[in-house]
Short mmCIF file of C-alpha atoms in Angstrom, two decimals:
data_model
loop_
_atom_site.label_atom_id
_atom_site.label_comp_id
_atom_site.label_asym_id
_atom_site.label_seq_id
_atom_site.Cartn_x
_atom_site.Cartn_y
_atom_site.Cartn_z
CA UNK A 1 47.50 -2.91 21.72
CA UNK A 2 46.07 0.31 20.27
CA UNK A 3 49.21 2.21 21.18
CA UNK A 4 51.35 -0.48 19.51
CA UNK A 5 49.26 -0.17 16.35
CA UNK A 6 49.42 3.61 16.40
CA UNK A 7 53.16 3.51 16.84
CA UNK A 8 53.54 0.92 14.08
CA UNK A 9 51.49 2.93 11.60
CA UNK A 10 53.22 6.20 12.47
CA UNK A 11 56.06 5.13 10.18
CA UNK A 12 55.54 6.46 6.64
CA UNK A 13 56.68 3.17 5.03
CA UNK A 14 53.97 1.28 6.98
CA UNK A 15 51.34 3.85 6.01
CA UNK A 16 52.27 3.55 2.34
CA UNK A 17 52.27 -0.23 2.47
CA UNK A 18 48.86 -0.23 4.18
CA UNK A 19 47.41 2.17 1.60
CA UNK A 20 48.65 0.01 -1.30
CA UNK A 21 47.27 -3.05 0.51
CA UNK A 22 43.87 -1.43 1.10
CA UNK A 23 43.40 0.06 -2.39
CA UNK A 24 45.20 -2.63 -4.40
CA UNK A 25 44.00 -5.54 -2.25
CA UNK A 26 40.40 -4.32 -2.33
CA UNK A 27 40.57 -3.81 -6.10
CA UNK A 28 42.05 -7.25 -6.82
CA UNK A 29 39.62 -8.94 -4.41
CA UNK A 30 36.74 -7.33 -6.33
CA UNK A 31 38.13 -8.33 -9.73
CA UNK A 32 38.86 -11.80 -8.35
CA UNK A 33 35.11 -12.48 -8.08
CA UNK A 34 34.86 -12.14 -11.88
CA UNK A 35 38.06 -14.15 -12.40
CA UNK A 36 36.49 -17.07 -10.49
CA UNK A 37 33.06 -16.74 -12.10
CA UNK A 38 34.46 -16.50 -15.63
CA UNK A 39 36.69 -19.51 -14.81
CA UNK A 40 39.84 -17.65 -15.89
CA UNK A 41 41.95 -18.20 -12.78
CA UNK A 42 44.76 -19.58 -14.94
CA UNK A 43 44.70 -16.31 -16.88
CA UNK A 44 45.03 -14.54 -13.52
CA UNK A 45 48.13 -16.65 -12.84
CA UNK A 46 49.69 -16.01 -16.26
CA UNK A 47 49.06 -12.26 -16.29
CA UNK A 48 51.44 -11.47 -13.40
CA UNK A 49 54.17 -13.25 -15.35
CA UNK A 50 53.51 -11.07 -18.39
CA UNK A 51 53.28 -7.96 -16.22
CA UNK A 52 56.62 -9.13 -14.78
CA UNK A 53 58.10 -9.17 -18.29
CA UNK A 54 56.90 -5.56 -18.67
CA UNK A 55 58.64 -4.64 -15.41
CA UNK A 56 61.77 -6.50 -16.52
CA UNK A 57 61.74 -4.58 -19.80
CA UNK A 58 61.47 -1.35 -17.80
CA UNK A 59 64.45 -2.45 -15.69
CA UNK A 60 66.35 -3.37 -18.85
CA UNK A 61 65.73 0.03 -20.48
CA UNK A 62 65.97 1.91 -17.14
CA UNK A 63 62.51 3.49 -17.43
CA UNK A 64 59.58 3.74 -14.96
CA UNK A 65 58.68 0.30 -13.55
CA UNK A 66 55.02 1.31 -13.25
CA UNK A 67 54.71 2.08 -16.94
CA UNK A 68 56.49 -1.18 -17.74
CA UNK A 69 53.97 -3.03 -15.55
CA UNK A 70 50.96 -1.26 -17.06
CA UNK A 71 52.13 -1.82 -20.64
CA UNK A 72 52.93 -5.47 -19.84
CA UNK A 73 49.48 -5.90 -18.29
CA UNK A 74 47.63 -4.33 -21.22
CA UNK A 75 49.67 -6.26 -23.79
CA UNK A 76 49.01 -9.45 -21.84
CA UNK A 77 45.25 -9.05 -21.59
CA UNK A 78 44.86 -8.02 -25.21
CA UNK A 79 46.98 -10.91 -26.46
CA UNK A 80 45.39 -13.51 -24.22
CA UNK A 81 41.82 -12.36 -24.76
CA UNK A 82 42.19 -12.65 -28.53
CA UNK A 83 44.52 -15.68 -28.64
CA UNK A 84 42.73 -18.96 -29.11
CA UNK A 85 40.05 -17.55 -31.40
CA UNK A 86 40.16 -19.25 -34.79
CA UNK A 87 43.03 -21.42 -33.63
CA UNK A 88 43.48 -25.15 -33.17
CA UNK A 89 45.26 -24.48 -29.87
CA UNK A 90 42.67 -23.86 -27.11
CA UNK A 91 42.81 -20.61 -25.06
CA UNK A 92 44.27 -22.53 -22.09
CA UNK A 93 47.19 -23.57 -24.30
CA UNK A 94 47.95 -19.94 -25.21
CA UNK A 95 47.71 -18.91 -21.56
CA UNK A 96 50.12 -21.71 -20.59
CA UNK A 97 52.58 -20.57 -23.24
CA UNK A 98 52.31 -16.97 -22.01
CA UNK A 99 52.87 -18.15 -18.42
CA UNK A 100 56.06 -20.03 -19.38
CA UNK A 101 57.35 -17.34 -21.72
CA UNK A 102 56.56 -14.50 -19.29
CA UNK A 103 58.40 -16.05 -16.36
CA UNK A 104 61.49 -17.12 -18.33
CA UNK A 105 61.89 -13.98 -20.46
CA UNK A 106 61.55 -11.79 -17.36
CA UNK A 107 64.45 -13.57 -15.61
CA UNK A 108 66.67 -13.36 -18.70
CA UNK A 109 65.91 -9.64 -19.16
CA UNK A 110 66.62 -8.83 -15.52
CA UNK A 111 69.85 -10.88 -15.64
CA UNK A 112 70.96 -8.93 -18.72
CA UNK A 113 70.04 -5.54 -17.28
CA UNK A 114 72.57 -3.34 -15.48
CA UNK A 115 70.26 -3.00 -12.43
CA UNK A 116 71.60 -3.89 -8.97
CA UNK A 117 70.84 -7.36 -7.49
CA UNK A 118 68.11 -6.05 -5.15
CA UNK A 119 65.96 -5.17 -8.16
CA UNK A 120 65.68 -8.83 -9.06
CA UNK A 121 64.42 -9.74 -5.58
CA UNK A 122 61.91 -6.88 -5.61
CA UNK A 123 60.77 -8.00 -9.00
CA UNK A 124 59.81 -11.52 -7.82
CA UNK A 125 58.74 -11.17 -4.19
CA UNK A 126 57.83 -7.51 -4.29
CA UNK A 127 58.86 -4.95 -1.72
CA UNK A 128 55.66 -3.79 -0.11
CA UNK A 129 57.55 -1.93 2.62
CA UNK A 130 59.49 0.00 -0.01
CA UNK A 131 56.39 1.53 -1.60
CA UNK A 132 56.01 5.27 -1.95
CA UNK A 133 53.00 7.54 -1.45
CA UNK A 134 52.87 7.87 -5.25
CA UNK A 135 52.50 4.07 -5.57
CA UNK A 136 49.57 4.24 -3.15
CA UNK A 137 48.12 7.08 -5.22
CA UNK A 138 48.26 4.98 -8.39
CA UNK A 139 46.57 2.09 -6.59
CA UNK A 140 43.80 4.48 -5.48
CA UNK A 141 43.39 5.82 -9.03
CA UNK A 142 43.12 2.29 -10.43
CA UNK A 143 40.58 1.28 -7.76
CA UNK A 144 38.42 4.37 -8.36
CA UNK A 145 38.48 4.02 -12.18
CA UNK A 146 37.58 0.31 -12.04
CA UNK A 147 34.85 0.94 -9.47
CA UNK A 148 33.35 3.66 -11.68
CA UNK A 149 33.47 1.51 -14.81
CA UNK A 150 31.75 -1.39 -13.07
CA UNK A 151 29.22 0.90 -11.41
CA UNK A 152 28.25 2.46 -14.74
CA UNK A 153 28.17 -0.71 -16.84
CA UNK A 154 27.38 -3.34 -14.22
CA UNK A 155 24.53 -5.14 -15.98
CA UNK A 156 26.35 -5.27 -19.35
CA UNK A 157 29.58 -6.54 -17.77
CA UNK A 158 27.79 -9.20 -15.74
CA UNK A 159 25.44 -10.50 -18.44
CA UNK A 160 28.12 -10.69 -21.14
CA UNK A 161 30.34 -12.65 -18.75
CA UNK A 162 27.47 -14.92 -17.73
CA UNK A 163 26.20 -15.77 -21.22
CA UNK A 164 28.15 -14.25 -24.13
CA UNK A 165 26.12 -16.02 -26.82
CA UNK A 166 22.75 -14.79 -25.59
CA UNK A 167 24.26 -11.33 -25.04
CA UNK A 168 25.48 -11.21 -28.63
CA UNK A 169 21.98 -12.07 -29.86
CA UNK A 170 20.65 -9.13 -27.82
CA UNK A 171 23.05 -6.84 -29.68
CA UNK A 172 25.41 -6.33 -26.74
CA UNK A 173 29.07 -5.80 -27.69
CA UNK A 174 30.53 -8.80 -25.89
CA UNK A 175 34.16 -8.12 -26.92
CA UNK A 176 33.95 -4.55 -25.63
CA UNK A 177 32.73 -5.61 -22.17
CA UNK A 178 35.22 -8.48 -22.09
CA UNK A 179 37.92 -5.92 -22.85
CA UNK A 180 36.72 -3.71 -19.96
CA UNK A 181 37.10 -6.65 -17.56
CA UNK A 182 40.47 -7.75 -18.94
CA UNK A 183 41.95 -4.24 -19.06
CA UNK A 184 40.75 -3.63 -15.49
CA UNK A 185 42.40 -6.89 -14.50
CA UNK A 186 45.66 -6.07 -16.29
CA UNK A 187 45.80 -2.56 -14.81
CA UNK A 188 44.95 -3.75 -11.29
CA UNK A 189 47.60 -6.45 -11.40
CA UNK A 190 50.17 -4.06 -12.86
CA UNK A 191 49.64 -1.43 -10.18
CA UNK A 192 49.86 -3.94 -7.32
CA UNK A 193 52.67 -6.01 -8.83
CA UNK A 194 54.84 -2.99 -9.39
CA UNK A 195 55.24 -2.63 -5.63
CA UNK A 196 53.98 -5.82 -4.05
CA UNK A 197 55.17 -8.54 -6.41
CA UNK A 198 53.39 -11.29 -8.31
CA UNK A 199 52.81 -13.60 -5.35
CA UNK A 200 50.86 -11.05 -3.31
CA UNK A 201 48.94 -9.80 -6.35
CA UNK A 202 47.79 -13.30 -7.33
CA UNK A 203 46.90 -14.22 -3.73
CA UNK A 204 44.80 -11.07 -3.40
CA UNK A 205 43.11 -11.91 -6.69
CA UNK A 206 42.04 -15.44 -5.81
CA UNK A 207 41.93 -15.68 -1.99
CA UNK A 208 39.36 -13.13 -0.75
CA UNK A 209 37.04 -13.71 -3.73
CA UNK A 210 37.08 -17.46 -3.07
CA UNK A 211 36.01 -16.82 0.53
CA UNK A 212 33.13 -14.62 -0.66
CA UNK A 213 31.96 -17.23 -3.16
CA UNK A 214 32.11 -20.05 -0.62
CA UNK A 215 30.22 -18.11 2.05
CA UNK A 216 27.35 -16.68 0.00
CA UNK A 217 25.19 -17.12 -3.09
CA UNK A 218 24.18 -13.45 -3.25
CA UNK A 219 26.16 -11.30 -5.68
CA UNK A 220 26.26 -8.12 -3.54
CA UNK A 221 27.19 -10.09 -0.40
CA UNK A 222 29.96 -11.94 -2.29
CA UNK A 223 31.48 -8.70 -3.53
CA UNK A 224 31.30 -6.93 -0.16
CA UNK A 225 32.75 -10.01 1.58
CA UNK A 226 35.59 -10.29 -0.94
CA UNK A 227 36.55 -6.61 -0.77
CA UNK A 228 36.38 -6.42 3.05
CA UNK A 229 38.34 -9.67 3.31
CA UNK A 230 40.99 -8.31 0.93
CA UNK A 231 41.36 -5.10 2.93
CA UNK A 232 41.41 -6.92 6.29
CA UNK A 233 43.95 -9.44 4.97
CA UNK A 234 46.23 -6.57 3.92
CA UNK A 235 45.96 -4.96 7.34
CA UNK A 236 46.37 -8.20 9.34
CA UNK A 237 49.22 -9.48 7.14
CA UNK A 238 51.11 -6.21 7.31
CA UNK A 239 50.60 -5.90 11.07
CA UNK A 240 51.71 -9.50 11.64
CA UNK A 241 54.80 -9.01 9.47
CA UNK A 242 55.82 -6.00 11.57
CA UNK A 243 55.07 -7.62 14.95
CA UNK A 244 56.77 -10.95 14.22
CA UNK A 245 59.49 -9.59 11.94
CA UNK A 246 58.27 -11.53 8.89
CA UNK A 247 58.63 -10.58 5.20
CA UNK A 248 55.77 -8.18 4.37
CA UNK A 249 54.57 -9.40 0.96
CA UNK A 250 54.49 -13.14 1.66
CA UNK A 251 52.82 -12.59 5.06
CA UNK A 252 50.10 -10.49 3.43
CA UNK A 253 49.73 -13.15 0.71
CA UNK A 254 49.28 -15.83 3.38
CA UNK A 255 46.74 -13.60 5.16
CA UNK A 256 44.80 -13.25 1.88
CA UNK A 257 44.49 -17.03 1.64
CA UNK A 258 43.56 -17.57 5.31
CA UNK A 259 39.85 -16.59 4.94
CA UNK A 260 39.15 -19.44 2.52
CA UNK A 261 40.82 -21.90 4.94
CA UNK A 262 38.34 -20.71 7.59
CA UNK A 263 35.34 -20.09 5.32
CA UNK A 264 35.16 -23.51 3.69
CA UNK A 265 34.87 -25.66 6.86
CA UNK A 266 32.67 -22.96 8.42
CA UNK A 267 30.26 -23.17 5.49
CA UNK A 268 30.22 -26.98 5.64
CA UNK A 269 29.53 -26.84 9.35
CA UNK A 270 26.71 -24.31 8.97
CA UNK A 271 25.02 -26.17 6.13
CA UNK A 272 25.25 -29.43 8.12
CA UNK A 273 23.43 -27.74 11.01
CA UNK A 274 20.76 -26.35 8.70
CA UNK A 275 20.24 -29.51 6.61
CA UNK A 276 21.31 -32.50 8.74
CA UNK A 277 19.17 -34.97 6.73
CA UNK A 278 20.63 -33.95 3.37
CA UNK A 279 24.17 -34.21 4.70
CA UNK A 280 23.60 -37.71 6.11
CA UNK A 281 22.02 -38.80 2.80
CA UNK A 282 25.06 -37.50 0.96
CA UNK A 283 27.28 -39.43 3.30
CA UNK A 284 25.30 -42.61 2.69
CA UNK B 1 8.71 -10.77 -48.18
CA UNK B 2 9.80 -13.70 -46.00
CA UNK B 3 11.02 -13.04 -42.48
CA UNK B 4 14.19 -15.07 -43.04
CA UNK B 5 15.61 -16.58 -46.18
CA UNK B 6 18.64 -18.80 -46.86
CA UNK B 7 19.86 -18.91 -50.46
CA UNK B 8 22.57 -21.43 -51.36
CA UNK B 9 24.24 -21.04 -47.97
CA UNK B 10 27.32 -23.08 -46.98
CA UNK B 11 28.06 -23.18 -43.26
CA UNK B 12 31.02 -24.49 -41.31
CA UNK B 13 34.04 -23.69 -39.20
CA UNK B 14 37.40 -22.80 -40.75
CA UNK B 15 37.80 -24.91 -43.86
CA UNK B 16 35.31 -27.56 -42.72
CA UNK B 17 31.88 -27.31 -44.31
CA UNK B 18 29.08 -28.67 -42.11
CA UNK B 19 26.07 -27.79 -44.28
CA UNK B 20 26.04 -27.23 -48.05
CA UNK B 21 23.67 -25.27 -50.27
CA UNK B 22 21.04 -24.49 -47.65
CA UNK B 23 17.87 -23.09 -49.22
CA UNK B 24 14.99 -22.43 -46.85
CA UNK B 25 12.67 -19.74 -45.64
CA UNK B 26 10.76 -18.83 -42.54
CA UNK B 27 7.64 -16.68 -42.75
CA UNK B 28 6.34 -14.24 -40.14
CA UNK B 29 4.16 -16.15 -37.67
CA UNK B 30 5.57 -19.55 -38.66
CA UNK B 31 6.32 -22.38 -36.28
CA UNK B 32 9.47 -23.72 -37.93
CA UNK B 33 10.95 -27.01 -36.77
CA UNK B 34 14.54 -27.88 -37.61
CA UNK B 35 15.27 -31.57 -37.16
CA UNK B 36 18.43 -33.64 -37.44
CA UNK B 37 20.61 -36.13 -35.60
CA UNK B 38 23.27 -35.08 -33.08
CA UNK B 39 26.22 -33.35 -34.75
CA UNK B 40 24.34 -32.75 -38.01
CA UNK B 41 24.70 -28.96 -37.87
CA UNK B 42 21.36 -27.91 -36.35
CA UNK B 43 22.92 -25.59 -33.80
CA UNK B 44 25.30 -24.21 -36.45
CA UNK B 45 22.28 -23.33 -38.59
CA UNK B 46 20.58 -21.67 -35.63
CA UNK B 47 23.73 -19.70 -34.84
CA UNK B 48 23.90 -18.59 -38.46
CA UNK B 49 20.35 -17.26 -38.09
CA UNK B 50 21.51 -15.32 -35.04
CA UNK B 51 24.55 -13.96 -36.89
CA UNK B 52 26.95 -15.82 -34.61
CA UNK B 53 28.31 -18.00 -37.45
CA UNK B 54 29.13 -16.40 -40.80
CA UNK B 55 28.16 -18.14 -44.03
CA UNK B 56 31.00 -19.45 -46.23
CA UNK B 57 28.90 -19.02 -49.35
CA UNK B 58 25.40 -17.88 -50.29
CA UNK B 59 23.24 -15.36 -48.50
CA UNK B 60 21.24 -15.24 -45.27
CA UNK B 61 18.61 -12.50 -45.47
CA UNK B 62 16.43 -11.22 -42.66
CA UNK B 63 13.48 -8.95 -43.42
CA UNK B 64 14.76 -5.35 -43.80
CA UNK B 65 13.15 -4.54 -40.46
CA UNK B 66 15.09 -7.14 -38.48
CA UNK B 67 12.76 -8.50 -35.81
CA UNK B 68 13.66 -8.55 -32.13
CA UNK B 69 15.01 -12.02 -31.37
CA UNK B 70 14.82 -14.10 -28.21
CA UNK B 71 17.26 -16.98 -27.95
CA UNK B 72 16.94 -20.02 -25.71
CA UNK B 73 20.33 -21.80 -25.65
CA UNK B 74 21.01 -25.40 -24.70
CA UNK B 75 21.03 -25.37 -20.94
CA UNK B 76 24.60 -26.79 -20.81
CA UNK B 77 25.70 -23.39 -22.08
CA UNK B 78 24.66 -21.80 -18.78
CA UNK B 79 27.17 -21.83 -15.95
CA UNK B 80 25.24 -22.15 -12.67
CA UNK B 81 28.28 -21.02 -10.68
CA UNK B 82 27.12 -17.42 -11.24
CA UNK B 83 25.34 -16.37 -8.05
CA UNK B 84 22.06 -15.24 -9.50
CA UNK B 85 18.47 -15.77 -8.49
CA UNK B 86 15.93 -16.33 -11.24
CA UNK B 87 14.46 -12.83 -10.77
CA UNK B 88 18.00 -11.32 -10.89
CA UNK B 89 18.68 -13.00 -14.22
CA UNK B 90 15.50 -11.60 -15.77
CA UNK B 91 16.12 -8.16 -14.32
CA UNK B 92 19.74 -8.20 -15.44
CA UNK B 93 18.71 -9.04 -19.00
CA UNK B 94 16.31 -6.08 -19.04
CA UNK B 95 18.82 -3.71 -17.41
CA UNK B 96 21.53 -4.62 -19.91
CA UNK B 97 19.27 -3.43 -22.73
CA UNK B 98 17.33 -0.56 -21.20
CA UNK B 99 19.82 0.65 -18.60
CA UNK B 100 19.09 0.79 -14.90
CA UNK B 101 20.60 -0.83 -11.88
CA UNK B 102 20.47 -4.45 -10.88
CA UNK B 103 20.37 -3.88 -7.15
CA UNK B 104 18.48 -1.41 -5.01
CA UNK B 105 15.85 -0.29 -7.51
CA UNK B 106 12.22 -1.35 -7.89
CA UNK B 107 11.81 -4.48 -9.97
CA UNK B 108 10.47 -3.76 -13.49
CA UNK B 109 6.88 -5.00 -13.92
CA UNK B 110 7.97 -7.23 -16.82
CA UNK B 111 9.87 -9.50 -14.42
CA UNK B 112 6.91 -10.85 -12.40
CA UNK B 113 4.68 -10.74 -15.51
CA UNK B 114 7.06 -12.96 -17.50
CA UNK B 115 7.51 -15.36 -14.59
CA UNK B 116 3.73 -15.65 -14.33
CA UNK B 117 3.38 -16.28 -18.06
CA UNK B 118 5.83 -19.21 -17.91
CA UNK B 119 4.53 -20.30 -14.49
CA UNK B 120 7.84 -20.03 -12.68
CA UNK B 121 6.84 -17.54 -9.93
CA UNK B 122 7.70 -20.16 -7.30
CA UNK B 123 11.30 -20.23 -8.58
CA UNK B 124 11.80 -16.44 -8.37
CA UNK B 125 14.13 -16.45 -5.37
CA UNK B 126 15.98 -19.66 -6.19
CA UNK B 127 19.55 -19.45 -7.42
CA UNK B 128 20.39 -21.05 -10.77
CA UNK B 129 22.43 -23.88 -9.24
CA UNK B 130 19.36 -25.18 -7.38
CA UNK B 131 17.18 -25.61 -10.50
CA UNK B 132 16.42 -28.92 -12.16
CA UNK B 133 17.05 -29.30 -15.90
CA UNK B 134 13.40 -28.68 -16.79
CA UNK B 135 13.16 -25.67 -14.46
CA UNK B 136 16.33 -24.17 -15.92
CA UNK B 137 14.90 -24.57 -19.42
CA UNK B 138 11.76 -22.68 -18.38
CA UNK B 139 13.86 -19.94 -16.81
CA UNK B 140 15.86 -19.61 -20.04
CA UNK B 141 12.59 -19.34 -21.94
CA UNK B 142 11.45 -16.58 -19.58
CA UNK B 143 14.75 -14.78 -20.09
CA UNK B 144 14.28 -14.91 -23.87
CA UNK B 145 10.69 -13.67 -23.58
CA UNK B 146 11.41 -10.75 -21.28
CA UNK B 147 12.83 -8.76 -24.22
CA UNK B 148 9.42 -9.16 -25.95
CA UNK B 149 10.82 -10.93 -29.02
CA UNK B 150 9.06 -11.23 -32.36
CA UNK B 151 11.04 -14.37 -33.13
CA UNK B 152 11.89 -17.05 -30.59
CA UNK B 153 14.82 -19.33 -31.44
CA UNK B 154 15.19 -22.44 -29.29
CA UNK B 155 18.17 -24.80 -29.37
CA UNK B 156 17.21 -28.36 -28.33
CA UNK B 157 15.03 -27.14 -25.46
CA UNK B 158 13.62 -30.57 -24.66
CA UNK B 159 16.89 -32.54 -24.82
CA UNK B 160 17.25 -34.80 -21.77
CA UNK B 161 13.66 -34.10 -20.66
CA UNK B 162 11.30 -37.00 -20.02
CA UNK B 163 8.24 -37.41 -22.25
CA UNK B 164 5.80 -35.58 -19.95
CA UNK B 165 8.12 -32.63 -19.25
CA UNK B 166 8.97 -32.38 -22.94
CA UNK B 167 5.27 -32.34 -23.99
CA UNK B 168 4.44 -29.74 -21.32
CA UNK B 169 7.30 -27.53 -22.46
CA UNK B 170 6.29 -27.74 -26.10
CA UNK B 171 2.70 -26.92 -25.11
CA UNK B 172 3.95 -23.70 -23.49
CA UNK B 173 5.81 -22.81 -26.70
CA UNK B 174 2.72 -23.56 -28.79
CA UNK B 175 0.56 -21.42 -26.48
CA UNK B 176 3.03 -18.52 -26.76
CA UNK B 177 3.08 -18.90 -30.54
CA UNK B 178 -0.69 -18.57 -30.69
CA UNK B 179 -1.33 -16.04 -27.92
CA UNK B 180 1.67 -13.73 -28.37
CA UNK B 181 1.96 -14.04 -32.15
CA UNK B 182 5.63 -15.02 -31.87
CA UNK B 183 7.44 -16.69 -34.76
CA UNK B 184 9.05 -19.86 -33.42
CA UNK B 185 12.19 -21.53 -34.77
CA UNK B 186 12.91 -24.66 -32.79
CA UNK B 187 15.81 -27.07 -33.18
CA UNK B 188 15.31 -30.65 -32.05
CA UNK B 189 16.34 -34.21 -32.87
CA UNK B 190 12.80 -35.42 -32.15
CA UNK B 191 10.70 -35.12 -35.32
CA UNK B 192 7.49 -36.68 -33.88
CA UNK B 193 7.35 -34.02 -31.14
CA UNK B 194 6.82 -31.37 -33.85
CA UNK B 195 3.92 -33.10 -35.57
CA UNK B 196 0.79 -30.98 -35.26
CA UNK B 197 2.81 -27.99 -34.02
CA UNK B 198 5.19 -26.99 -36.82
CA UNK B 199 3.94 -25.32 -40.04
CA UNK B 200 7.27 -25.72 -41.76
CA UNK B 201 10.02 -28.25 -41.31
CA UNK B 202 13.70 -28.37 -42.13
CA UNK B 203 15.21 -31.84 -41.97
CA UNK B 204 19.00 -32.12 -41.97
CA UNK B 205 20.47 -35.30 -43.38
CA UNK B 206 24.04 -35.88 -44.58
CA UNK B 207 24.95 -32.18 -44.68
CA UNK B 208 21.87 -31.05 -46.60
CA UNK B 209 18.74 -29.30 -45.39
CA UNK B 210 15.43 -30.43 -46.89
CA UNK B 211 12.73 -27.92 -46.07
CA UNK B 212 9.12 -27.22 -46.89
CA UNK B 213 5.61 -27.08 -45.47
CA UNK B 214 5.00 -29.72 -42.80
CA UNK B 215 2.21 -31.29 -44.86
CA UNK B 216 4.55 -31.75 -47.83
CA UNK B 217 7.44 -33.03 -45.73
CA UNK B 218 5.52 -35.55 -43.63
CA UNK B 219 4.78 -38.08 -46.35
CA UNK B 220 6.17 -41.60 -46.70
CA UNK B 221 7.77 -40.77 -50.05
CA UNK B 222 9.44 -37.56 -48.91
CA UNK B 223 10.81 -39.01 -45.67
CA UNK B 224 12.01 -42.17 -47.45
CA UNK B 225 13.78 -39.95 -49.98
CA UNK B 226 15.43 -37.83 -47.26
CA UNK B 227 16.49 -40.66 -44.96
CA UNK B 228 17.29 -43.13 -47.81
CA UNK B 229 15.30 -45.70 -45.85
CA UNK B 230 11.74 -46.95 -46.39
CA UNK B 231 9.71 -44.75 -44.01
CA UNK B 232 5.98 -44.81 -43.36
CA UNK B 233 3.71 -41.98 -42.28
CA UNK B 234 0.28 -43.17 -41.07
CA UNK B 235 -2.75 -41.73 -39.38
CA UNK B 236 -3.79 -43.66 -36.29
CA UNK B 237 -6.84 -42.45 -34.33
CA UNK B 238 -6.40 -39.01 -35.89
CA UNK B 239 -2.71 -38.82 -34.92
CA UNK B 240 0.17 -38.89 -37.40
CA UNK B 241 2.81 -41.49 -36.61
CA UNK B 242 6.15 -42.11 -38.35
CA UNK B 243 8.09 -45.36 -38.37
CA UNK B 244 10.69 -47.25 -40.37
CA UNK B 245 9.21 -50.04 -42.46
CA UNK B 246 12.01 -52.35 -41.31
CA UNK B 247 10.58 -52.14 -37.79
CA UNK B 248 7.37 -53.87 -38.87
CA UNK B 249 7.88 -57.56 -38.16
CA UNK B 250 5.70 -59.73 -40.43
CA UNK B 251 3.16 -61.74 -38.42
CA UNK B 252 3.73 -59.86 -35.20
CA UNK B 253 0.64 -58.63 -33.32
#
């Protein structure tokens, strides 16, 4: 088994894919905890579509896809974080519009661009096995920058997300800390989407974090669980895709969602053992 | 100079005006009660005091040395999905202002001291989603107090509490007002609960705020004028009671 793994990961394309999975998956799993807690999962679904429009624009103008993704991500978070204020349309409405516009405009742009057909496929499903060492480097840079930002400003980021009104009364700059979270989210999604596609990026964002939140009520434990789950899901998904000749991105995406499928019944089972009376009362 | 003064203030959202021509003042050390029915604009007025809603006209003036403010929101505003224990919430509030880490450092002395003051030590390790409504309200009070405020602003803190819990909560606020010399601004729809506690009252009716000293406001004439209904204020066994005259049925015992 070990020798199989060693042989598998001796290929540079597998090493690069694993590095993007570890850095990008860990980063998105971490940010996913805040996406769930701030109840902005729909924003997390719409952002990849807007990042996709950025990538499509890059394809259209034949410039770097990464810069297209990053610009798309930043434009998306800035627009969506300010849209809905002083408007009769609620924020969810703006996010829905962005989701629809992002996905349709991206397809039209790619169809109009002179790029070869394979680009379109990479754009939607990603091509995790086609990633370069530079892509992995960018994922590492994004993960380190986000980790540093959150390490330095942890209490401000958490309390402004938890209760923005109270935070504003304390003199905290709520919009600034919101922007830190949203820009981190946009950058993380852009870096992962550029190589791994929207499906994998969104699965990494919501899957591991959901498992952490279901399994624990302690903030540090939730974050550690989410990040480790994200990294393990990348490794297991990539390994399975190689062993069983499956598409890399979708297999990793499925692996990212597997922990919640296990965690939820496991949690129910454990809490039933600990509190049998409460469970039977609930049933009654 | 007054601690807070409203002069001809209009408040609202967009083009809609909720309150017109608000004139009122709050002095340092006051216990100010703001009363009105649901949807009358009480919370809007409180948010204007906090600078969260801008006035459409007029002027809201705090004392030049703006006091440190502690805000207790309606508990529905708090999302218990956040995985925080009571002591984490208090510590987090302190850390966000003074710096410091949330995890892995010694707990600041203010955390246990504040929990003791509000008598919530037994809730310290409970997560927010396990608290009852009354417990959550006490935790929110502790969170407001941990920043050592000079003014405490409370938004409907006793809403949905039963009579006993509500009276106990208000007693804690009254004790804090006396012992810690905190100015209290409390919003409620329950005027009788403020009798004997509030020095000044603001009563919102039909988009206008009528305010003054409690003694001047709690008279039959004044309340009848505000509510446009015949109201009676009586002393019974040393306690002030308020009722509508229409509720007195002739001949009933």
